[in-house]
mmCIF file of C-alpha atoms and ligand atoms in Angstrom:
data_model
loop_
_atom_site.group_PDB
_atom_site.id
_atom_site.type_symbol
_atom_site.label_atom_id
_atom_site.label_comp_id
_atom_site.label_asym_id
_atom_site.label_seq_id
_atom_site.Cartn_x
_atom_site.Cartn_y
_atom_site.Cartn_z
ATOM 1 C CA UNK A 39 79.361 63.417 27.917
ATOM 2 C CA UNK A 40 78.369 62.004 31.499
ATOM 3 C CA UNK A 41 81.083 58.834 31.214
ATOM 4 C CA UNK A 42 84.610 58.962 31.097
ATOM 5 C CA UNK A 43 85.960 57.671 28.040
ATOM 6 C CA UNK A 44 88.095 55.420 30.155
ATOM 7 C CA UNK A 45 84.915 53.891 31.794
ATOM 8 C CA UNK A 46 83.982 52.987 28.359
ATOM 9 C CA UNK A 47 87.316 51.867 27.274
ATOM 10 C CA UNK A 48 87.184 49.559 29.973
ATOM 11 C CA UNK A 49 84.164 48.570 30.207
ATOM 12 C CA UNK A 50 83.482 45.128 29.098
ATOM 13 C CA UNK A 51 81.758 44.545 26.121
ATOM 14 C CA UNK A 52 80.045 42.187 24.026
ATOM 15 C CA UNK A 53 79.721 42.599 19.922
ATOM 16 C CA UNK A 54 76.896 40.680 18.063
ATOM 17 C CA UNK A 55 77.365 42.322 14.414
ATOM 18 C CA UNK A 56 80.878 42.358 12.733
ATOM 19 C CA UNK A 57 81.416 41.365 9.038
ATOM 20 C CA UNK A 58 84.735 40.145 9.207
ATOM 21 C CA UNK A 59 85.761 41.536 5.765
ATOM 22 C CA UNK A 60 84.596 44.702 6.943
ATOM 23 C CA UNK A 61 87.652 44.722 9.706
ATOM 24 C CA UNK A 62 89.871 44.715 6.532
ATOM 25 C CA UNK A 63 92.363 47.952 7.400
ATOM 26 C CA UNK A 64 93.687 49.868 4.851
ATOM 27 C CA UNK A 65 97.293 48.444 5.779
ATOM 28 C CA UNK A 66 96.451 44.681 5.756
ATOM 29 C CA UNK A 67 94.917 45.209 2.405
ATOM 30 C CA UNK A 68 97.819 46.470 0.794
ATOM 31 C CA UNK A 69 100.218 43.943 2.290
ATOM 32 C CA UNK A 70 97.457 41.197 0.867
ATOM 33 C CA UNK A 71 97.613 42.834 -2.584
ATOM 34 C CA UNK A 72 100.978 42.654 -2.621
ATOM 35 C CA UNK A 73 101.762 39.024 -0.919
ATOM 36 C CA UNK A 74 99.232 37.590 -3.718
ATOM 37 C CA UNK A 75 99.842 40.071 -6.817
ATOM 38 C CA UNK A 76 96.179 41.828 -6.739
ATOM 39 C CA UNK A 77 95.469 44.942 -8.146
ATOM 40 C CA UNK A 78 93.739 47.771 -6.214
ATOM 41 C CA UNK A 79 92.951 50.760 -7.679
ATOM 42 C CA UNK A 80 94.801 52.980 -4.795
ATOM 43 C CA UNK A 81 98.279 53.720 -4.026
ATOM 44 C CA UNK A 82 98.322 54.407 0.250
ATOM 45 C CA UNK A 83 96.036 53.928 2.594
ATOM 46 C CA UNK A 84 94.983 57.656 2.817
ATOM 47 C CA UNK A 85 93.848 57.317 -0.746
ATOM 48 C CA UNK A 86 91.867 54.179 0.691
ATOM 49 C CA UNK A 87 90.393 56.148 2.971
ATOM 50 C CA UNK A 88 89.320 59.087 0.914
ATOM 51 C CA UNK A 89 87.276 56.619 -0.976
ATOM 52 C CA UNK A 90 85.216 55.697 1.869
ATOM 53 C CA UNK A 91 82.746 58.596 1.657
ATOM 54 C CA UNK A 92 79.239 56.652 0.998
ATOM 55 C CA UNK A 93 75.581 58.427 0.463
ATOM 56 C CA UNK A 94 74.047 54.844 1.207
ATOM 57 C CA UNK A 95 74.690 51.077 1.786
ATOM 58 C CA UNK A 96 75.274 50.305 -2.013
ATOM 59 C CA UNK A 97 77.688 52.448 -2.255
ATOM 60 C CA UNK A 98 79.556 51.152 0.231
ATOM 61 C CA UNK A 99 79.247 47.544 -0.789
ATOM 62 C CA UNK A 100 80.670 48.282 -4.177
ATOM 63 C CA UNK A 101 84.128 48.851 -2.022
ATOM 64 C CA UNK A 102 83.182 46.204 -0.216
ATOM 65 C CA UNK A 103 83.319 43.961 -2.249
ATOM 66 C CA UNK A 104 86.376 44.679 -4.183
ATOM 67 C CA UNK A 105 88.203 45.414 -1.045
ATOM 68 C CA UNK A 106 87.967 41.319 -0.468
ATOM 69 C CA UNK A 107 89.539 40.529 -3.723
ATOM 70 C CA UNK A 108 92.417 40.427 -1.994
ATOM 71 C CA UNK A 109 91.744 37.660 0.836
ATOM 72 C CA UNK A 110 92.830 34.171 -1.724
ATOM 73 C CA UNK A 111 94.860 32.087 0.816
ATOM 74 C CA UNK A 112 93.766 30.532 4.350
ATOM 75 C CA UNK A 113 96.609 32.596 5.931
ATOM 76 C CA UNK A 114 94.409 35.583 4.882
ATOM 77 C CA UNK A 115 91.862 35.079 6.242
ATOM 78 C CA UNK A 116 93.367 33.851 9.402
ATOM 79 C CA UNK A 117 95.392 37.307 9.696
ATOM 80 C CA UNK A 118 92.317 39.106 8.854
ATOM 81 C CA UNK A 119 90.201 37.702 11.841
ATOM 82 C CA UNK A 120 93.846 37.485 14.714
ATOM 83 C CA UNK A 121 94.120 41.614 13.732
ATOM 84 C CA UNK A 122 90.398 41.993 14.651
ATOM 85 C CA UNK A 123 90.919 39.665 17.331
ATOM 86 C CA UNK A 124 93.558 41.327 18.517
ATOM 87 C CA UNK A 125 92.279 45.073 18.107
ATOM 88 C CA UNK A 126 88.748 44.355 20.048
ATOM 89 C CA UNK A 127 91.200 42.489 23.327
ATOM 90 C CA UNK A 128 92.738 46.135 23.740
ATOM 91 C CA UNK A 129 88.950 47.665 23.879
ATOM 92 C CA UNK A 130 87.673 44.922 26.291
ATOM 93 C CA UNK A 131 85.596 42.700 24.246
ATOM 94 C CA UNK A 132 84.770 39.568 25.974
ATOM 95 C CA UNK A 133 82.630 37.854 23.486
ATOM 96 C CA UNK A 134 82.287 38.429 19.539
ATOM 97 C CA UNK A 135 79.683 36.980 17.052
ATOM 98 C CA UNK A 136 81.427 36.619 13.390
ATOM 99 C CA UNK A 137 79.270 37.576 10.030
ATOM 100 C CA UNK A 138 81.672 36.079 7.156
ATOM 101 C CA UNK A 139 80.178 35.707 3.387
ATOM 102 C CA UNK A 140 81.163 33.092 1.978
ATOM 103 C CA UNK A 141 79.424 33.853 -1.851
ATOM 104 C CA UNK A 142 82.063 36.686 -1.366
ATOM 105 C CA UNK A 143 85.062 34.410 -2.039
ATOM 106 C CA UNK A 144 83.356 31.407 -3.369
ATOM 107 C CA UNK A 145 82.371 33.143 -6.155
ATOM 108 C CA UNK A 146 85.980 34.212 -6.524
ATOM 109 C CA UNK A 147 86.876 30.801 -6.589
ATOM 110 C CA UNK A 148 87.929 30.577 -3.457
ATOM 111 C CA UNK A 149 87.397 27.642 -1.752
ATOM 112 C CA UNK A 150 84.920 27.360 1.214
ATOM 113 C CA UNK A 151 87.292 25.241 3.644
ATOM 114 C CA UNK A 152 90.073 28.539 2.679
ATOM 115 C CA UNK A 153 87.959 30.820 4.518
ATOM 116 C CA UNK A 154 86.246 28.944 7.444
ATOM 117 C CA UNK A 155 89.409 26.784 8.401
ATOM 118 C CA UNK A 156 91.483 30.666 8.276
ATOM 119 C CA UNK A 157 88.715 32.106 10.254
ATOM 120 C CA UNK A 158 88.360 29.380 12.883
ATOM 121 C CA UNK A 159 91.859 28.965 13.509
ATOM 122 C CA UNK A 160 92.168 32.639 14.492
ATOM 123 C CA UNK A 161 89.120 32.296 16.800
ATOM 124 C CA UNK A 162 90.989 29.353 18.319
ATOM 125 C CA UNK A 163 94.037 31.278 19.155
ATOM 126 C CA UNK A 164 92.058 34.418 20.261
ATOM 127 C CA UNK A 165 90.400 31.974 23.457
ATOM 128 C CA UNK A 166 93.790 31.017 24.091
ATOM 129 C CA UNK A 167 95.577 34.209 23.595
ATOM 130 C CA UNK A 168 92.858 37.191 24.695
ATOM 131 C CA UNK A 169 90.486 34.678 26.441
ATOM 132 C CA UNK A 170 88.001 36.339 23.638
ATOM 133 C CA UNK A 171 84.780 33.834 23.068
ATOM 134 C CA UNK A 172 83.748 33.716 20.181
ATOM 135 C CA UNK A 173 80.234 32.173 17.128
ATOM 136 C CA UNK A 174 80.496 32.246 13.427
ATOM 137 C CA UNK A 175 77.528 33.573 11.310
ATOM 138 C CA UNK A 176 77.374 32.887 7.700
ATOM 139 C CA UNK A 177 75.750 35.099 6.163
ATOM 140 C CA UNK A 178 73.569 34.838 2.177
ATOM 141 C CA UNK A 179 74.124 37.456 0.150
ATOM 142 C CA UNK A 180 70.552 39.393 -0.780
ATOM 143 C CA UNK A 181 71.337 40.232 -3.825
ATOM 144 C CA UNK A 182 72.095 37.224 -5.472
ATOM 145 C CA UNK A 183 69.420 33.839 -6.336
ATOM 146 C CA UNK A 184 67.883 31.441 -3.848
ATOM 147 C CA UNK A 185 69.358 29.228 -5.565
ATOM 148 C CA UNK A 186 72.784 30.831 -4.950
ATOM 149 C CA UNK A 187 72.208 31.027 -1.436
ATOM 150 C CA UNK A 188 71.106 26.888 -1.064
ATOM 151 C CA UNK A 189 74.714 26.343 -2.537
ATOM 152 C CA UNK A 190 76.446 27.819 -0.155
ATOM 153 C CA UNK A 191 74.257 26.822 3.185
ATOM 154 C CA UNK A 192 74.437 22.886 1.351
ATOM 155 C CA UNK A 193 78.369 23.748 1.341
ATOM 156 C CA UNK A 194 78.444 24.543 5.069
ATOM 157 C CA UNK A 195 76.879 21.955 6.313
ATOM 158 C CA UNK A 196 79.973 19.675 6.709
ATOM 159 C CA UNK A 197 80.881 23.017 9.108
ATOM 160 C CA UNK A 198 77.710 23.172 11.047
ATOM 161 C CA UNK A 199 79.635 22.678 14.354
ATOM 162 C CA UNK A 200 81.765 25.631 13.801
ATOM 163 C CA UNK A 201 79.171 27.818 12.264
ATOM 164 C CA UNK A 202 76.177 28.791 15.221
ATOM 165 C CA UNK A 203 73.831 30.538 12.779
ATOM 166 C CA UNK A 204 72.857 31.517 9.486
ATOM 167 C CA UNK A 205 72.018 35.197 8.475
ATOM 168 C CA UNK A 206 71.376 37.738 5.393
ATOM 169 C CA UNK A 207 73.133 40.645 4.516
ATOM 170 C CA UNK A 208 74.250 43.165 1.447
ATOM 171 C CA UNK A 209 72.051 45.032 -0.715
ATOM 172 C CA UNK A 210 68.492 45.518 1.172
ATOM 173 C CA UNK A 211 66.074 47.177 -1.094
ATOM 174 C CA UNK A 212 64.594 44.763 -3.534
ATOM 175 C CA UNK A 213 65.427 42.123 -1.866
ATOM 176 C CA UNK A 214 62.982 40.967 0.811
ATOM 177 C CA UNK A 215 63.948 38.315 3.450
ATOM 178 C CA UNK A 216 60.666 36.529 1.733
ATOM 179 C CA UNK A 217 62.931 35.784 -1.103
ATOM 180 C CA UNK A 218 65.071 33.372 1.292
ATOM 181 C CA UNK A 219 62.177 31.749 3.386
ATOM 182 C CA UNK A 220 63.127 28.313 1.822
ATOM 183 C CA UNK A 221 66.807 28.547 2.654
ATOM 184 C CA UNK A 222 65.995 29.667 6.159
ATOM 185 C CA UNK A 223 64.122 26.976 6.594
ATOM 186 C CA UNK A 224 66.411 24.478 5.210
ATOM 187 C CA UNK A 225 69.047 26.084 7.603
ATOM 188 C CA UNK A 226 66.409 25.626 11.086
ATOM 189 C CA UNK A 227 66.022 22.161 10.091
ATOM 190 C CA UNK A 228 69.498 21.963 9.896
ATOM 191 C CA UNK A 229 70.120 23.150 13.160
ATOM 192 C CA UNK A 230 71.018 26.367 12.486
ATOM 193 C CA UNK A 231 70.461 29.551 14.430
ATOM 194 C CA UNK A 232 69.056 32.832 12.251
ATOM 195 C CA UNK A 233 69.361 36.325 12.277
ATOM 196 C CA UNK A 234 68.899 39.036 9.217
ATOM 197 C CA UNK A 235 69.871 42.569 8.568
ATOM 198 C CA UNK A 236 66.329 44.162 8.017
ATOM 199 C CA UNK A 237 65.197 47.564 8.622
ATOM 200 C CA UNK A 238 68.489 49.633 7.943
ATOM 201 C CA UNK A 239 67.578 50.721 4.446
ATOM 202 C CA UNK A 240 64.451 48.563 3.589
ATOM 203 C CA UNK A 241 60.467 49.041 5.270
ATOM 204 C CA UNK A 242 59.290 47.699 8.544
ATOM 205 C CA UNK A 243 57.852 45.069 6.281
ATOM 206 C CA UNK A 244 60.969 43.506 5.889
ATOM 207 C CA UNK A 245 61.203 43.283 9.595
ATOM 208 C CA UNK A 246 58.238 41.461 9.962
ATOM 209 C CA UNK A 247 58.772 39.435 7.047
ATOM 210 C CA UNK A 248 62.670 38.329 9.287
ATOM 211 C CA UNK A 249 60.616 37.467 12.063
ATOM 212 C CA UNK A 250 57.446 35.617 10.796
ATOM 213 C CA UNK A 251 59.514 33.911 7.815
ATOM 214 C CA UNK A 252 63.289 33.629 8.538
ATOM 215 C CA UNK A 253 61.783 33.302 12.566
ATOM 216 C CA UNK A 254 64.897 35.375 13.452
ATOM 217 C CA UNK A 255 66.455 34.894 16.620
ATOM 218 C CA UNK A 256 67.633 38.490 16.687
ATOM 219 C CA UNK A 257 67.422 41.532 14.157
ATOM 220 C CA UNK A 258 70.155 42.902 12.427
ATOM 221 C CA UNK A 259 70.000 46.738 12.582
ATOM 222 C CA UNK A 260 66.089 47.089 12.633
ATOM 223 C CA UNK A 261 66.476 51.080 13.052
ATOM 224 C CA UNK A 262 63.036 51.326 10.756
ATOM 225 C CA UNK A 263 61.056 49.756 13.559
ATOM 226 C CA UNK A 264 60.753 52.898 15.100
ATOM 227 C CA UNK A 265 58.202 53.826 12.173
ATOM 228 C CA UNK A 266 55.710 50.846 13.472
ATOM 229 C CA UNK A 267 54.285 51.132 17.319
ATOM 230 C CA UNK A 268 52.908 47.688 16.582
ATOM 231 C CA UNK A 269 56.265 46.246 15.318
ATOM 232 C CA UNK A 270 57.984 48.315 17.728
ATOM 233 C CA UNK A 271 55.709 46.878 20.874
ATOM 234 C CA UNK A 272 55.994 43.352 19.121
ATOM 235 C CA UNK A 273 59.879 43.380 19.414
ATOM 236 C CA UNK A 274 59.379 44.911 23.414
ATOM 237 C CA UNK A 275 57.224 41.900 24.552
ATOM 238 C CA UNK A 276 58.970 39.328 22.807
ATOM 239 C CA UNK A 277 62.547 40.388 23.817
ATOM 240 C CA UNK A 278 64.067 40.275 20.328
ATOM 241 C CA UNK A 279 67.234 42.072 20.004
ATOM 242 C CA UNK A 280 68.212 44.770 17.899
ATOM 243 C CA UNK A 281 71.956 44.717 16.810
ATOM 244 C CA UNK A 282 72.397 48.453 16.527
ATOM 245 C CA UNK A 283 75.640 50.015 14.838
ATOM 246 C CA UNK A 284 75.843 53.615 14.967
ATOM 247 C CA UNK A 285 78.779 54.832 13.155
ATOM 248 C CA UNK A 286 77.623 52.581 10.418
ATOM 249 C CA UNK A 287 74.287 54.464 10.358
ATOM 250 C CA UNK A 288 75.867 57.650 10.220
ATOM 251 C CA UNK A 289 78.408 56.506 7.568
ATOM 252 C CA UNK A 290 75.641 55.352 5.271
ATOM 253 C CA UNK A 291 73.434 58.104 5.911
ATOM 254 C CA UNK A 292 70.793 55.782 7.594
ATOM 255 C CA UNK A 293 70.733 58.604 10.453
ATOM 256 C CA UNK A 294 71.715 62.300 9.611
ATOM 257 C CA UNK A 295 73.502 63.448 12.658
ATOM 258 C CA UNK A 296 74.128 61.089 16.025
ATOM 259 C CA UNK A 297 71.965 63.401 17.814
ATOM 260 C CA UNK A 298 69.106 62.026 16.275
ATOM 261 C CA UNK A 299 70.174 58.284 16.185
ATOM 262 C CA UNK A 300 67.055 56.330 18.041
ATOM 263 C CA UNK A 301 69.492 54.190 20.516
ATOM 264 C CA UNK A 302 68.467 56.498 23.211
ATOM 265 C CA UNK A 303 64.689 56.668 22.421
ATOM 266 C CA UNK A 304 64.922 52.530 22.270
ATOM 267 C CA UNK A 305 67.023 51.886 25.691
ATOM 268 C CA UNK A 306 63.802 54.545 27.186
ATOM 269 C CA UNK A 307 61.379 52.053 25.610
ATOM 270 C CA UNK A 308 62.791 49.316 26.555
ATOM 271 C CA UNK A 309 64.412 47.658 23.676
ATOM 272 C CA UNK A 310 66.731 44.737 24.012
ATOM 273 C CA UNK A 311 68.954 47.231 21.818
ATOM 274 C CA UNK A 312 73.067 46.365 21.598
ATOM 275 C CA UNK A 313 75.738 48.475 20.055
ATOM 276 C CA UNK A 314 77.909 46.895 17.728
ATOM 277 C CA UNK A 315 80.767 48.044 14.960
ATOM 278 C CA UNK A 316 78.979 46.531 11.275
ATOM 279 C CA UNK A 317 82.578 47.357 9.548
ATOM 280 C CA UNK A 318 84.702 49.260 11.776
ATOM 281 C CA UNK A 319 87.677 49.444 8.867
ATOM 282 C CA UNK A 320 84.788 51.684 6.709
ATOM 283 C CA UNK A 321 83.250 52.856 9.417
ATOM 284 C CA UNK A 322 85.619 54.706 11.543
ATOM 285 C CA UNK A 323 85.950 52.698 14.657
ATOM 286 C CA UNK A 324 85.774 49.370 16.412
ATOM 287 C CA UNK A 325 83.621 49.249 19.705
ATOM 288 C CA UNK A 326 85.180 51.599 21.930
ATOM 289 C CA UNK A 327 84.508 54.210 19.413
ATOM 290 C CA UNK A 328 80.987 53.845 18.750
ATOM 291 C CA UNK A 329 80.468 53.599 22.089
ATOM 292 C CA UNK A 330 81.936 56.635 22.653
ATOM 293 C CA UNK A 331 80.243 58.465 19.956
ATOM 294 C CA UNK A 332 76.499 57.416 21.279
ATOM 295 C CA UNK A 333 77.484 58.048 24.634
ATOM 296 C CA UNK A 334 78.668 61.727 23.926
ATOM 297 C CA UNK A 335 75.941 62.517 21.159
ATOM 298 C CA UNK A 336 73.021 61.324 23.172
ATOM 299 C CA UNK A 337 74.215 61.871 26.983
ATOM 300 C CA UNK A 338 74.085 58.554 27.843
ATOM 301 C CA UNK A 339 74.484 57.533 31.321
ATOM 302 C CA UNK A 340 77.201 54.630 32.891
ATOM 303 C CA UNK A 341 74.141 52.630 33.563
ATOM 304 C CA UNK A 342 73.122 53.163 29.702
ATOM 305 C CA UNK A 343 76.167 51.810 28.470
ATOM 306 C CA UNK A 344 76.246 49.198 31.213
ATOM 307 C CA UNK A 345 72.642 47.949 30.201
ATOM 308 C CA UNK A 346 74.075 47.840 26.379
ATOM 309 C CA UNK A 347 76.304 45.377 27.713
ATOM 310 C CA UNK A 348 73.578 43.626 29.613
ATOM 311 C CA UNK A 349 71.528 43.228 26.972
ATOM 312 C CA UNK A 350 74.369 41.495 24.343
ATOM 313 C CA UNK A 351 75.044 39.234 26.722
ATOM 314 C CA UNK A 352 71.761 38.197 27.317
ATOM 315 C CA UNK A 353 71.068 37.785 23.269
ATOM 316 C CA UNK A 354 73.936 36.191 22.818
ATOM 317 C CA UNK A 355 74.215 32.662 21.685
ATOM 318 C CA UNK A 356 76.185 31.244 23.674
ATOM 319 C CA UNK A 357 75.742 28.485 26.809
ATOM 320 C CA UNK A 358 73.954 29.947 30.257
ATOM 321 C CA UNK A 359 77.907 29.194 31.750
ATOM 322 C CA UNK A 360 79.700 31.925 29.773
ATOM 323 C CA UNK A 361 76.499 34.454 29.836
ATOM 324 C CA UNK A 362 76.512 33.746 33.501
ATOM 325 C CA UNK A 363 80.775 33.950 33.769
ATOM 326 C CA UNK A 364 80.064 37.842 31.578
ATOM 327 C CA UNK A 365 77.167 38.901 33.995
ATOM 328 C CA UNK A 366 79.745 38.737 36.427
ATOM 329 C CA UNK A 367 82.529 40.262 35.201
ATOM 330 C CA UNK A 368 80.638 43.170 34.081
ATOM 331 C CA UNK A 369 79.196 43.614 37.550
ATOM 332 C CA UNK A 370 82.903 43.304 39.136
ATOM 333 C CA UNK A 371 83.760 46.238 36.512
ATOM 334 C CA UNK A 372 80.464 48.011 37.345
ATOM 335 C CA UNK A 373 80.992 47.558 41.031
ATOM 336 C CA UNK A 374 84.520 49.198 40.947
ATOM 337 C CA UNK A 375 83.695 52.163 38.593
ATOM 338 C CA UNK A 376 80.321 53.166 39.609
ATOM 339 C CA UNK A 377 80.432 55.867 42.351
ATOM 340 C CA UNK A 378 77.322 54.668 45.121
ATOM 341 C CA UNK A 379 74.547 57.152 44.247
ATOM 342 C CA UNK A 380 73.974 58.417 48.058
ATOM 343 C CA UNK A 381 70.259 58.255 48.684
ATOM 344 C CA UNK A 382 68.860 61.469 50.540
ATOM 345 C CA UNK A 383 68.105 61.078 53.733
HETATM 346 N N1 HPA B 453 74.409 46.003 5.605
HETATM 347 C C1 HPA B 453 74.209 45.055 4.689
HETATM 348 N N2 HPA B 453 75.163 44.268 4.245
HETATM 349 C C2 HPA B 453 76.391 44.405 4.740
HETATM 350 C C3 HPA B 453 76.671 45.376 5.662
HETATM 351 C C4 HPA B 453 75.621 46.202 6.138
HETATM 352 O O1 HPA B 453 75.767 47.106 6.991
HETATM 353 N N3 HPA B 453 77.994 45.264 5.940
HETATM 354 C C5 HPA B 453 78.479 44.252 5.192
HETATM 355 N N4 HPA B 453 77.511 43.743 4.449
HETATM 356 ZN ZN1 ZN B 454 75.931 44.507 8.900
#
């Protein structure tokens, strides 16, 4: 590796794709099953995390999913998001962007105020606390109706000034982002930002469907735009990010090996690319880690990891102020822990 893992411990960082429920550790769970009498078919946590071997994203989402049955009250959810909060302040995150899913718990009968006034009022004591920014992102489950989906967006509206943007995530395949071009445009009109998961499992066609459809502000993994130089140069000239998480790719087999993950290949072709943690409970780490693990299996460089940072910022949605206020503190950090390269004379 040519970085210290101290420089990337400390240097700051921005995340742009984190399902909340995916932060869900092992611990917290069990504690949850037991304050509100759930069931879960495990007895410790090392059982828990036996179970997390997955051979693709459906397999994961079936432990997903019943990992949240145990989230019922607003205190939940609020200790849920302060231990994420918390966890990303020791890794120097100074700005994180939310995916919740509400169908998740509505569907459980949970109501939609349980969740979003839990979730908020940890993000409210986070900028206090950790001086941690923060957006929400509500996300439509894929796998479930249109219909479905214009339930919950009609339910958040009463939210829309604590929720920044709408997005789309769970089962991929099957389930094109064409399938939602009504609700996305329901949400614009709204007021609504968008995003979409597209191209982690399912065909550069999906891709183009999130950007000429859903008119995504950024993509949500997008790793199968490497298969398409026309998609690929599309996403170059018109600056649209690519939330990339890599420890999720490698836990759901969407990469075989970090040496062959396409981070490096992007940052050389100039993609807006960011690293992020997707679900770092399942996934085996939080930012720190995946930075780590990129920078070590693909030799990236300080100013690599520096321009990841660069780039969140920059495609994050947040007011010209605070991307301005992060420019700067990454450039203090940069300025103190980058040795001058001396020019040869
Ligand atoms: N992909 C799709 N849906 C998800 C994911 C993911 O990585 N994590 C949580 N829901
Ligand atoms: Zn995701």
């Amino acid at each position: 590796m040519l970085v210290s893992k101290e420089f990337v411990k400390n240097l700051p960082k921005v995340e742009l794709h984190l399902h909340i429920e995916g932060s869900l550790e092992p611990e917290l769970m069990f504690a949850l099953a037991k304050r509100n009498n759930v069931n879960i078919p495990f007895a410790t946590a090392d059982e828990i995390k036996k179970a997390y071997n997955f051979s693709n994203l459906q397999d994961f989402l079936d432990i997903y999913y019943q990992g949240m049955s145990v989230l019922k009250k607003e205190e939940d959810f609020y200790d849920l998001t302060y231990a994420y909060l918390k966890k990303i302040a020791s890794q120097n995150v100074m700005h994180t962007e939310i995916f919740f899913d509400p169908q998740g718990h509505t569907s459980r009968g949970i109501e939609f105020k349980t969740v979003i006034n839990g979730i908020t009022r940890a993000l409210d004591d986070a900028k206090d606390e950790f001086g941690i920014s923060s957006r929400l992102i509500m996300c439509f489950l894929r796998h479930l109706s249109e219909e479905d989906a214009f339930n919950s967006l009609n339910e958040a509206i009463p939210y829309k000034d604590r929720i920044i943007a709408v997005g789309l995530d769970s089962s991929e395949v099957g389930h094109p982002p064409a399938k939602f071009d009504r609700v996305f445009a329901k949400a614009r009109a709204e007021g609504f930002l968008t995003v979409a998961h597209a191209g982690e499992e399912g065909p550069p066609e999906y891709i183009y469907e999130a950007l000429d459809l859903l008119k995504v502000d950024r993509i949500d993994h997008g790793n199968r735009a490497m298969e398409n130089k026309d998609l690929l140069k599309r996403i170059i000239d018109e600056e649209k990010a690519l939330t990339v998480c890599p420890l999720s790719n490698l836990k759901l087999c969407v990469v075989d090996n970090l040496k062959n993950h396409p981070l490096k290949k992007m940052l050389g072709l100039g993609v807006k690319a960011t690293i992020n943690s997707d679900d770092p409970s399942y996934f085996g780490g939080y930012m720190t880690e995946n930075f780590i693990a990129v920078a070590q299996n693909l030799n990236l460089s300080m100013e690599d990891l520096a321009q990841l940072t660069e780039n969140a910022i920059e495609a994050s949605f947040v007011s010209a102020k605070r991307k301005y206020e992060m420019i700067r503190e990454l450039n203090n950090f940069l300025e103190n822990n980058i040795e001058p390269v001396s020019t040869a004379i």
